[in-house]
RNA sequence: GCCGAUGUAGCUCAGUGGUAGAGCAGCUGAUUCGUAAUCAGCAGGUCGUGGGUUCAAGUCCCACUAUCGGCUCCA
């Protein structure tokens, strides 16, 4: 009998009969492992337990303890079971795709009538019924023609399209579980028994393949875990995340509002404005240090400018227009054309370069109504923009400087980010060869700095490729914040020049970049990041002074004045309420420090300090308290 | 923009065709209290907007509007 040699996770080897499956291997190791096995990882690739092992392979048997890989298999199978349930409950349904995703799974269906929320519990109980049968999932391999015929006969037009789009060399497979057969690469569970601890979460319309020109399917999202406790923990996390939602906190902490009179046009309230001003102050200080010069360009500019910049041709559907004295004008959706005009307004020498013009520029963009989202996606926002004019040979160094600045900013706020490189979109301006050069330049910087990034083909700006920095919100949605965009087009369009060493005119290169991105979105991310409990230096109200009785009122006024003189943002709560009530309110408003002043403090001249996180800290001299606060502010804490 | 859901007092929410409610917030008064809610009283609403059905609409129907979830994490 011929055998194969398998290397296990612990680097030991095992000899087993040829054509053995991963399941056989698991059984040969231990009965318990075979029982708990979910899938196998063969040479780094997750496969079915029933799949045949190759002659030589490194194999790891995955169990419920093996995290993301095992969960993905569970979730993918759960999606199939859900599809089977839908097939039984809603005959005539056609099937789109049903993958496992980060926190669960979904399946897209074409149904005659969209699902109603009441349908979810029905589907859920049908799933439980089906899963309890412990139906095996059987993998079949088919030729392209067979697969096409099979799904065409069932009128599964989406599956047919998927098969047609599969690469030539790929093995086409489908999985059978009970009466349901789905085109699927797998891997899957051996049977449906582990489909126990799940919940269907939401319904949504979703375009077939995300394309608005294609039919809209009905998507059901769900999640599943191996253990009930994990599911409970996940549901609890979702609840907790809701409490961090910047829209909820923005209301509760009275930071901003969005009103019917201006969808997507946020109103800053005094406290939100305080936070924003601090962000801007910090930004200005850092930019002066980094060699930037601040400018401000007009909100509304003539059509001819936008035609020259290409926005009139490439960005029109996102722009707002107006007429002045019968001439066409546009409200700026970007700050770049204005900055180009500032540069062009004078002659420049190579000795001046790079010229770093920065601008807190208010731009307006017509975002889809369905895409608006609190402060995170709005139609009017302030970009902390900059346009850096330089010689081509300065690109790498300058982009490196910008990346360092992004990192400095995000480190101050303790934000984690993910980097993406976006390349030429379909609707692009300019020569492809020039694009290639620009794309390569950005890629080089990332590689030299050893930054991990994801390639995002076709997602660049219409004038150039970009490096984006993404931040996740409280429920894991990713938002682009900082971005660095390389631009060879605008200098051309605006005929920008500098005089080189040789006395001749040369064409500069422009880098567009934002650090916060949009101040609105960045604030949204900060609110969620801190769950509304801003660190002292950002807190709209840093200290509330609370006299316990009217006898301490005078002292409280005095303390308030001293704090104000020391540039601390302070409020005095002189209402005739009990101290517990005042503390509760300040606590709910997430004020970092409270000063409780009663007879003892009046007597000693000290203040009793209470912190948002740590409670009562006892009493201390005012000077000590101020020193403590100032040190904390300086350290951005 | 598209699919679905939702819109009642400043906020959170009850109200299933028959006289618009609660808690909190607000205002007034009392209370002067030691680390997360003192008590009492008062006031507050074209039920998102417009139209329709009905003897009668917050409630049913239509349109609009705003908000919420989602619209490739690719078999």
XYZ file of C-alpha atoms (C1' of nucleotides) in Angstrom:
712
model
C 0.000 0.000 0.000
C 1.407 3.346 -0.990
C 1.622 6.039 1.616
C 1.985 9.802 1.880
C 4.006 11.810 4.332
C 2.347 14.603 6.267
C 4.106 17.234 8.328
C 2.019 18.336 11.286
C 1.759 21.650 13.115
C 4.368 20.593 15.687
C 6.791 19.702 12.848
C 6.482 15.949 13.435
C 5.754 13.810 10.413
C 3.214 11.106 9.928
C 2.897 8.464 7.272
C -0.642 7.603 6.214
C -2.183 5.729 3.274
C -2.399 7.530 -0.060
C -5.683 9.223 -0.929
C -6.417 9.772 2.750
C -8.571 12.733 3.627
C -7.815 15.333 6.243
C -10.515 13.682 8.337
C -8.707 10.334 8.209
C -5.569 12.111 9.334
C -7.411 13.704 12.227
C -8.815 10.318 13.223
C -5.349 8.831 13.143
C -4.135 11.513 15.531
C -6.903 11.303 18.097
C -10.603 10.607 18.311
C -11.113 13.862 20.080
C -9.392 15.849 17.336
C -11.523 14.111 14.724
C -14.617 15.033 16.668
C -13.649 18.665 17.063
C -12.194 19.133 13.589
C -13.773 21.895 11.527
C -11.504 22.060 8.508
C -7.889 21.555 7.594
C -5.118 23.876 6.569
C -3.042 22.172 3.900
C 0.131 24.004 2.900
C -1.376 27.190 4.268
C -4.690 26.853 2.448
C -7.927 26.078 4.279
C -9.722 23.063 2.785
C -12.568 20.656 3.593
C -11.926 17.825 5.994
C -13.142 15.455 3.292
C -10.615 16.691 0.767
C -7.907 14.280 -0.261
C -4.418 15.107 0.954
C -1.573 15.524 -1.545
C 1.484 13.200 -1.348
C 3.549 15.645 0.675
C 1.986 18.394 2.703
C 2.061 20.381 5.890
C -1.321 19.923 7.484
C -2.994 21.591 10.413
C -6.359 20.332 11.612
C -8.498 23.360 12.504
C -10.897 23.256 15.435
C -13.242 25.836 16.907
C -10.268 27.169 18.840
C -8.453 28.189 15.672
C -9.928 31.641 15.368
C -10.576 33.396 12.103
C -9.885 30.474 9.747
C -12.308 28.146 11.521
C -14.913 30.873 11.952
C -14.781 31.666 8.262
C -15.668 28.071 7.391
C -18.486 28.041 9.942
C -19.864 31.303 8.641
C -19.662 30.304 5.035
C -21.609 27.141 5.763
C -24.115 29.139 7.797
C -24.691 31.303 4.733
C -25.525 28.130 2.768
C -27.928 26.942 5.422
C -29.597 30.337 5.375
C -29.922 30.093 1.604
C -31.457 26.655 1.962
C -33.952 28.015 4.489
C -34.870 30.844 2.147
C -35.233 28.397 -0.721
C -37.740 26.348 1.290
C -39.684 29.311 2.675
C -39.682 31.435 -0.473
C -39.881 29.205 -3.543
C -38.697 30.851 -6.717
C -35.876 32.728 -5.053
C -32.728 33.102 -7.113
C -29.335 33.133 -5.485
C -26.531 35.663 -5.673
C -23.484 35.247 -3.473
C -23.176 34.310 0.171
C -19.732 34.808 1.652
C -18.368 34.871 5.161
C -17.392 38.384 6.177
C -15.455 39.958 8.999
C -18.103 39.608 11.686
C -20.468 37.091 10.188
C -21.942 36.264 6.832
C -24.548 37.368 4.327
C -26.395 36.015 1.355
C -27.904 37.977 -1.526
C -31.231 36.820 -2.915
C -33.417 37.864 -5.806
C -36.954 37.558 -4.460
C -40.289 38.695 -5.862
C -41.159 40.630 -2.712
C -38.414 42.152 -0.560
C -38.069 40.435 2.808
C -39.865 41.995 5.741
C -38.278 42.281 9.174
C -40.789 39.691 10.413
C -39.298 37.193 7.977
C -35.991 37.049 9.834
C -37.246 35.007 12.816
C -39.004 32.650 10.377
C -35.836 32.109 8.400
C -33.886 31.734 11.606
C -36.093 28.954 12.940
C -36.083 27.220 9.578
C -32.290 27.351 9.707
C -32.292 25.756 13.149
C -34.557 23.033 11.856
C -32.322 22.343 8.858
C -29.062 22.534 10.802
C -30.348 20.086 13.408
C -30.601 17.423 10.712
C -26.799 17.391 10.558
C -26.951 17.392 6.802
C -23.580 16.610 5.235
C -22.086 19.112 2.801
C -20.866 17.256 -0.233
C -18.420 18.757 -2.645
C -18.688 17.987 -6.364
C -16.309 18.999 -9.079
C -17.787 19.785 -12.456
C -16.587 20.869 -15.844
C -17.441 24.379 -16.914
C -20.018 23.078 -19.379
C -21.655 20.835 -16.788
C -21.795 23.602 -14.240
C -23.260 26.021 -16.764
C -25.886 23.520 -17.833
C -26.767 22.692 -14.243
C -27.369 26.265 -13.141
C -28.872 27.400 -16.432
C -31.471 24.665 -16.116
C -32.404 26.028 -12.698
C -32.578 29.578 -14.057
C -29.848 30.661 -11.697
C -28.752 33.546 -13.887
C -26.389 34.977 -11.281
C -24.579 31.680 -10.856
C -24.290 31.352 -14.629
C -22.721 34.790 -14.770
C -20.303 33.881 -11.990
C -19.233 30.711 -13.793
C -18.672 32.619 -17.006
C -16.474 35.079 -15.158
C -14.338 32.442 -13.473
C -10.740 32.263 -14.673
C -9.949 29.529 -17.211
C -7.672 27.477 -14.993
C -9.854 27.286 -11.914
C -11.528 24.079 -10.774
C -15.271 24.577 -10.652
C -17.031 23.023 -7.710
C -20.437 23.002 -6.128
C -21.684 21.959 -2.735
C -24.754 19.952 -1.993
C -26.399 20.209 1.377
C -29.785 18.603 1.553
C -31.886 19.932 -1.276
C -29.723 22.981 -1.761
C -26.929 23.047 -4.311
C -24.671 26.048 -4.572
C -21.798 26.984 -6.804
C -19.021 27.407 -4.315
C -15.267 27.109 -3.959
C -15.632 26.141 -0.313
C -14.337 25.098 2.076
C -17.270 23.993 4.203
C -18.057 22.117 7.372
C -18.481 18.363 7.105
C -22.099 18.740 8.130
C -24.441 21.380 9.495
C -24.279 20.268 13.132
C -22.124 23.206 14.368
C -24.662 25.710 12.989
C -26.150 26.489 16.363
C -25.176 29.796 17.891
C -26.245 32.269 15.274
C -28.462 35.270 14.759
C -29.806 37.007 11.682
C -29.109 40.687 12.122
C -30.391 42.843 9.319
C -31.901 43.215 5.897
C -30.621 45.445 3.160
C -30.859 46.046 -0.531
C -27.605 45.386 -2.325
C -26.869 45.794 -6.011
C -25.711 42.672 -7.788
C -21.929 42.919 -7.703
C -22.185 46.337 -6.086
C -23.076 47.908 -9.411
C -25.927 50.407 -9.341
C -26.773 49.576 -12.931
C -27.431 45.930 -12.052
C -30.500 44.480 -10.304
C -30.979 45.110 -6.623
C -30.927 41.957 -4.547
C -32.094 41.475 -0.990
C -29.279 40.827 1.434
C -29.611 39.189 4.829
C -26.779 39.695 7.289
C -26.173 37.286 10.111
C -23.488 36.201 12.481
C -22.521 32.907 14.041
C -20.000 31.589 16.546
C -18.956 28.199 17.817
C -20.103 29.050 21.329
C -23.178 30.795 22.650
C -20.940 32.841 24.950
C -19.055 34.196 21.935
C -22.303 35.125 20.219
C -23.519 36.838 23.386
C -20.225 38.697 23.685
C -20.510 39.821 20.082
C -24.059 41.080 20.563
C -22.902 42.876 23.694
C -20.054 44.503 21.748
C -22.541 45.732 19.178
C -24.632 47.280 21.957
C -21.564 48.921 23.470
C -20.479 50.208 20.076
C -23.857 51.879 19.635
C -23.155 53.899 22.760
C -19.980 55.249 21.162
C -21.742 56.329 17.982
C -20.680 59.920 17.332
C -24.202 60.868 16.282
C -25.597 59.796 19.634
C -22.731 61.318 21.618
C -22.817 64.465 19.502
C -26.377 64.983 20.676
C -25.838 63.948 24.287
C -22.719 66.057 24.715
C -24.226 68.918 22.689
C -21.330 69.026 20.230
C -23.141 69.398 16.911
C -26.392 68.765 15.110
C -27.600 67.990 11.634
C -31.050 69.370 10.911
C -33.726 68.918 8.297
C -33.021 72.372 6.919
C -29.548 71.288 5.892
C -29.129 67.572 5.249
C -25.423 66.856 5.271
C -24.586 70.385 6.435
C -23.648 70.063 10.093
C -24.142 72.756 12.754
C -21.357 73.125 15.284
C -22.602 73.915 18.773
C -20.373 75.815 21.233
C -18.799 72.684 22.696
C -18.202 71.063 19.321
C -16.715 74.314 18.094
C -14.343 74.336 21.053
C -13.048 70.899 20.096
C -12.741 71.931 16.485
C -10.824 75.070 17.370
C -8.393 73.063 19.452
C -7.835 70.718 16.531
C -7.222 73.682 14.249
C -4.851 75.384 16.728
C -2.837 72.205 17.056
C -2.813 71.831 13.290
C -1.578 75.387 12.649
C 1.191 75.053 15.186
C 2.405 71.776 13.716
C 2.263 73.110 10.168
C 4.282 76.189 10.991
C 6.890 73.897 12.503
C 6.845 71.667 9.405
C 7.499 74.529 7.003
C 3.989 75.180 5.686
C 2.460 78.568 4.865
C -1.270 79.019 5.364
C -3.557 80.463 2.690
C -7.313 80.821 2.178
C -8.955 80.622 -1.234
C -12.513 81.610 -2.261
C -15.543 79.326 -1.885
C -17.011 80.277 -5.240
C -15.005 80.602 -8.427
C -15.708 81.071 -12.120
C -16.584 78.224 -14.451
C -13.481 78.816 -16.548
C -11.313 77.772 -13.596
C -13.183 74.491 -13.184
C -12.992 73.804 -16.893
C -9.263 74.344 -16.774
C -8.798 72.100 -13.734
C -10.879 69.321 -15.240
C -13.487 69.357 -12.473
C -16.139 70.604 -14.903
C -15.567 67.465 -17.003
C -14.657 64.915 -14.338
C -16.369 65.930 -11.121
C -19.526 67.694 -12.208
C -22.105 65.404 -10.618
C -20.622 66.159 -7.215
C -20.591 69.949 -7.586
C -22.961 72.790 -6.728
C -23.376 75.665 -9.150
C -24.546 79.234 -9.077
C -24.787 82.249 -11.377
C -23.322 85.677 -10.733
C -24.215 88.453 -13.187
C -25.264 85.838 -15.748
C -21.906 84.023 -15.533
C -21.544 80.419 -14.356
C -19.756 79.818 -11.085
C -19.193 76.704 -8.998
C -18.884 76.217 -5.262
C -15.505 74.582 -4.745
C -15.551 70.800 -4.187
C -11.754 70.850 -3.762
C -9.192 73.439 -2.818
C -6.575 72.599 -5.409
C -7.518 74.982 -8.225
C -7.434 77.915 -5.821
C -4.012 76.888 -4.595
C -2.796 76.581 -8.190
C -3.819 80.200 -8.766
C -1.914 81.320 -5.689
C 1.240 79.587 -6.947
C 0.821 80.925 -10.456
C 0.427 84.460 -9.198
C 4.195 84.894 -8.956
C 7.408 83.589 -10.474
C 9.155 80.854 -8.519
C 12.754 79.761 -8.305
C 13.948 76.211 -7.732
C 15.540 77.617 -4.581
C 12.081 78.139 -3.026
C 10.909 74.575 -3.603
C 9.233 72.749 -2.096
C 6.596 75.404 -1.460
C 4.071 74.053 1.029
C 0.795 75.961 0.927
C -1.779 74.798 3.448
C -5.424 75.740 3.784
C -8.327 74.899 6.049
C -10.642 74.924 3.080
C -14.413 74.560 3.242
C -15.579 72.442 0.323
C -19.049 71.356 -0.792
C -19.762 68.059 -2.498
C -23.067 66.569 -3.498
C -22.922 63.175 -1.806
C -25.724 60.658 -2.445
C -28.544 61.232 0.027
C -28.370 57.607 1.157
C -24.677 57.926 1.927
C -24.948 60.793 4.434
C -23.821 59.778 7.880
C -23.649 62.148 10.850
C -20.362 64.032 10.709
C -18.590 61.188 8.931
C -20.116 61.773 5.497
C -21.446 65.264 4.906
C -21.944 67.610 1.984
C -19.958 70.527 3.380
C -16.705 69.970 5.188
C -13.392 71.573 5.922
C -10.349 69.833 4.572
C -7.042 70.432 6.298
C -5.547 70.666 2.856
C -2.124 71.354 1.527
C -0.580 71.641 -1.903
C 3.115 71.123 -2.082
C 4.900 72.342 -5.183
C 8.224 70.667 -5.865
C 10.769 69.411 -8.338
C 10.266 65.797 -9.469
C 13.423 64.695 -7.669
C 11.956 65.940 -4.379
C 8.900 63.670 -4.518
C 10.119 60.784 -2.468
C 11.585 62.891 0.330
C 8.529 65.123 0.486
C 5.977 62.313 0.444
C 8.053 60.717 3.192
C 7.809 63.923 5.238
C 4.043 63.947 4.815
C 3.751 60.308 5.892
C 5.791 61.135 8.978
C 3.458 64.036 9.728
C 0.379 61.813 9.356
C 1.914 59.357 11.758
C 2.779 62.103 14.223
C -0.809 63.382 14.223
C -2.401 59.955 14.561
C -0.011 59.006 17.327
C -1.031 62.084 19.304
C -4.662 60.957 19.161
C -3.856 57.280 19.601
C -5.613 56.352 16.364
C -4.735 53.193 14.477
C -4.805 53.415 10.706
C -4.623 51.224 7.649
C -2.839 52.299 4.470
C -4.090 51.852 0.907
C -2.510 52.716 -2.418
C -5.095 53.675 -5.023
C -4.268 53.655 -8.693
C -5.648 55.083 -11.939
C -9.452 55.165 -12.162
C -11.347 54.672 -15.396
C -12.416 58.302 -15.526
C -8.906 59.692 -15.390
C -7.197 62.689 -16.890
C -3.817 62.637 -18.594
C -1.275 60.300 -20.074
C -1.111 56.672 -18.898
C 2.688 56.717 -18.926
C 2.703 59.668 -16.539
C 0.276 57.786 -14.291
C 2.610 54.808 -14.203
C 5.466 57.046 -13.055
C 3.330 58.624 -10.345
C 2.041 55.248 -9.135
C 5.555 53.855 -9.010
C 6.765 56.893 -7.053
C 4.169 56.391 -4.316
C 4.770 52.663 -4.215
C 8.506 53.256 -3.787
C 8.001 55.520 -0.810
C 5.781 52.943 0.885
C 8.235 50.142 0.188
C 11.266 52.103 1.340
C 9.522 53.018 4.551
C 8.390 49.398 4.958
C 4.757 50.344 5.398
C 2.154 47.614 4.981
C -0.485 48.665 2.508
C -3.363 47.325 0.490
C -3.506 47.947 -3.243
C -6.756 49.511 -4.353
C -6.775 49.444 -8.138
C -8.878 52.053 -9.915
C -9.659 54.102 -6.832
C -7.320 57.048 -7.391
C -8.348 60.676 -7.911
C -9.006 61.667 -11.508
C -5.746 63.635 -11.570
C -3.429 61.192 -9.840
C -2.804 58.123 -7.664
C -2.978 58.365 -3.890
C -2.006 56.874 -0.573
C -4.994 56.758 1.789
C -5.078 56.335 5.527
C -8.213 54.658 6.865
C -9.611 54.672 10.393
C -12.277 52.328 11.716
C -15.334 53.661 13.506
C -16.920 52.082 16.571
C -18.657 49.322 14.640
C -15.734 48.574 12.369
C -16.695 50.609 9.329
C -13.628 52.005 7.632
C -13.353 55.716 6.756
C -10.700 57.404 4.674
C -9.108 60.228 6.629
C -5.610 61.292 5.609
C -4.660 61.048 1.949
C -1.592 61.920 -0.098
C -2.145 62.421 -3.825
C 0.463 62.862 -6.469
C -0.461 65.162 -9.316
C 1.299 65.775 -12.633
C -1.892 67.053 -14.290
C -2.770 70.297 -12.502
C 0.694 71.849 -13.028
C 0.227 71.126 -16.724
C -3.327 72.482 -16.874
C -2.355 75.635 -15.027
C 0.957 75.951 -16.842
C 2.827 76.164 -13.543
C 6.559 76.716 -13.771
C 9.648 77.379 -11.754
C 12.957 78.713 -12.947
C 15.624 76.028 -12.627
C 19.341 76.256 -12.014
C 19.759 76.431 -15.784
C 17.644 79.600 -16.004
C 14.947 77.738 -17.931
C 11.305 77.210 -17.035
C 10.453 73.778 -15.613
C 7.247 72.064 -14.611
C 6.763 71.424 -10.872
C 4.973 68.403 -9.435
C 2.162 68.862 -6.921
C 1.312 66.765 -3.901
C -2.207 67.221 -2.516
C -2.566 66.023 1.024
C -4.802 66.159 4.055
C -3.960 64.852 7.527
C -7.253 64.973 9.393
C -8.945 64.540 6.041
C -12.103 66.431 6.814
C -12.287 68.006 10.241
C -15.905 66.833 10.491
C -15.062 63.203 9.814
C -11.981 63.322 11.990
C -14.044 64.664 14.881
C -16.518 61.836 14.337
C -13.669 59.331 14.567
C -12.287 61.041 17.676
C -15.667 61.063 19.421
C -16.027 57.323 18.797
C -12.400 56.608 19.631
C -12.677 58.332 23.006
C -16.345 57.333 23.487
C -16.991 61.037 24.089
C -14.552 61.168 27.006
C -12.062 63.566 25.422
C -8.626 63.778 26.966
C -8.076 66.920 28.983
C -6.465 68.936 26.198
C -9.476 68.366 23.895
C -12.300 68.432 26.433
C -14.735 71.277 25.728
C -15.178 71.750 29.474
C -12.093 70.714 31.405
C -13.177 71.426 34.960
C -16.494 71.951 36.740
C -16.270 73.762 40.074
C -18.965 72.573 42.484
C -19.704 74.359 45.717
C -21.524 72.059 48.138
C -23.414 74.857 49.873
C -23.814 78.573 49.343
C -21.209 79.096 52.041
C -18.592 77.828 49.564
C -19.950 79.904 46.703
C -17.546 82.791 47.112
C -14.525 80.494 47.276
C -15.817 78.658 44.219
C -16.013 81.912 42.247
C -12.470 82.630 43.299
C -11.240 79.203 42.173
C -13.045 79.575 38.888
C -11.272 82.869 38.244
C -7.901 81.351 39.005
C -8.563 78.513 36.571
C -9.696 80.899 33.876
C -6.559 82.967 34.399
C -4.581 79.756 33.844
C -6.393 79.152 30.495
C -8.427 76.251 31.780
C -11.907 75.814 30.307
C -13.972 75.884 33.486
C -17.626 76.008 34.495
C -19.143 76.768 37.875
C -22.180 74.741 38.928
C -23.751 77.044 41.513
C -27.250 75.556 41.401
C -28.903 74.636 44.666
C -28.541 70.927 44.045
C -26.941 68.206 46.093
C -23.321 67.442 45.323
C -24.181 63.957 44.055
C -26.488 65.493 41.496
C -23.833 67.898 40.229
C -21.258 65.125 40.037
C -23.631 62.900 38.155
C -24.277 65.580 35.561
C -20.615 66.427 35.081
C -19.837 62.734 34.890
C -22.465 62.169 32.210
C -21.111 65.146 30.285
C -17.735 63.385 30.549
C -15.966 66.354 32.129
C -12.441 65.196 33.068
C -12.102 67.064 36.382
C -14.497 68.137 39.124
C -13.592 70.361 42.052
C -15.799 69.754 45.086
C -15.735 72.705 47.486
C -17.336 72.647 50.938
C -16.655 74.092 54.357
C -13.436 72.106 54.709
C -12.001 73.586 51.513
C -13.095 77.113 52.385
C -11.290 76.604 55.691
C -8.073 75.120 54.236
C -8.021 77.044 50.943
C -7.404 73.775 49.116
C -9.564 72.082 46.486
C -10.980 68.586 46.586
C -10.330 66.958 43.200
C -12.452 64.326 41.548
C -11.527 62.758 38.215
C -13.849 61.356 35.593
C -12.061 58.007 35.612
C -10.739 57.718 39.142
C -13.303 59.360 41.417
C -12.348 61.225 44.581
C -8.637 62.120 44.677
C -8.681 64.001 47.982
C -7.733 67.624 48.503
C -4.678 69.527 47.341
C -3.445 73.114 47.019
C -4.768 74.992 43.976
C -1.259 75.440 42.614
C -0.669 71.669 42.672
C -3.947 71.035 40.912
C -3.092 73.600 38.213
C 0.367 72.122 37.717
C -1.164 68.677 37.327
C -3.651 69.925 34.725
C -1.085 71.915 32.776
C 1.318 69.002 32.599
C -1.454 66.817 31.275
C -2.504 69.326 28.630
C 1.091 69.680 27.437
C 1.357 65.903 27.084
C -1.863 65.768 24.979
C -3.515 63.586 27.591
C -29.585 57.679 -6.273
C -31.498 52.515 -5.106
C -33.803 48.601 -1.360
C -35.951 48.248 3.484
C -37.292 50.464 8.175
C -38.437 54.728 11.018
C -40.283 60.036 12.078
C -45.432 61.637 18.502
C -42.971 67.425 23.852
C -35.856 69.727 24.002
C -34.310 64.096 24.859
C -35.852 58.717 25.329
C -40.237 56.446 24.188
C -45.892 54.600 25.041
C -50.260 55.394 22.301
C -53.807 49.193 16.613
C -59.992 54.633 13.634
C -63.446 57.773 18.723
C -61.189 63.981 23.885
C -52.609 63.316 22.631
C -49.510 60.344 27.380
C -44.971 58.975 30.670
C -39.973 59.579 32.436
C -35.959 62.859 32.041
C -34.778 67.931 30.706
C -37.124 73.133 31.371
C -39.597 76.879 34.584
C -41.351 78.300 39.793
C -40.988 77.404 44.898
C -39.024 74.857 49.040
C -34.410 72.459 50.538
C -27.952 74.237 51.951
C -26.915 68.919 51.621
C -19.468 65.870 51.246
C -18.364 62.548 45.785
C -23.325 59.325 39.954
C -30.403 61.501 40.500
C -33.938 66.133 47.199
C -39.190 67.274 47.147
C -43.589 69.760 45.309
C -46.078 72.490 41.654
C -46.329 74.536 36.605
C -45.723 74.726 31.604
C -44.682 72.229 27.154
C -47.469 68.939 20.901
C -50.513 71.748 13.397
C -48.283 63.720 16.047
C -42.054 65.208 9.706
C -44.787 67.994 5.320
C -48.750 67.940 1.718
C -52.871 65.435 -0.214
C -56.666 61.522 0.129
C -60.283 57.761 2.472
C -63.830 58.245 6.668
C -69.215 60.912 10.485
C -64.279 60.754 12.753
C -57.040 59.890 11.195
C -51.154 60.141 15.462
C -53.466 55.445 13.771
C -55.621 53.561 6.915
C -53.896 55.072 1.552
C -50.640 58.188 -1.824
C -46.700 61.611 -2.658
C -42.708 64.265 -0.766
C -38.963 65.058 3.021
C -35.470 63.738 6.797
C -33.143 59.988 9.596
C -31.395 54.793 10.333
C -29.292 49.978 8.184
C -27.174 48.424 3.601
C -25.492 48.809 -1.708
C -18.518 42.999 -3.573
C -15.241 41.935 2.775
C -16.165 39.081 -4.831
C -18.444 31.282 -6.253
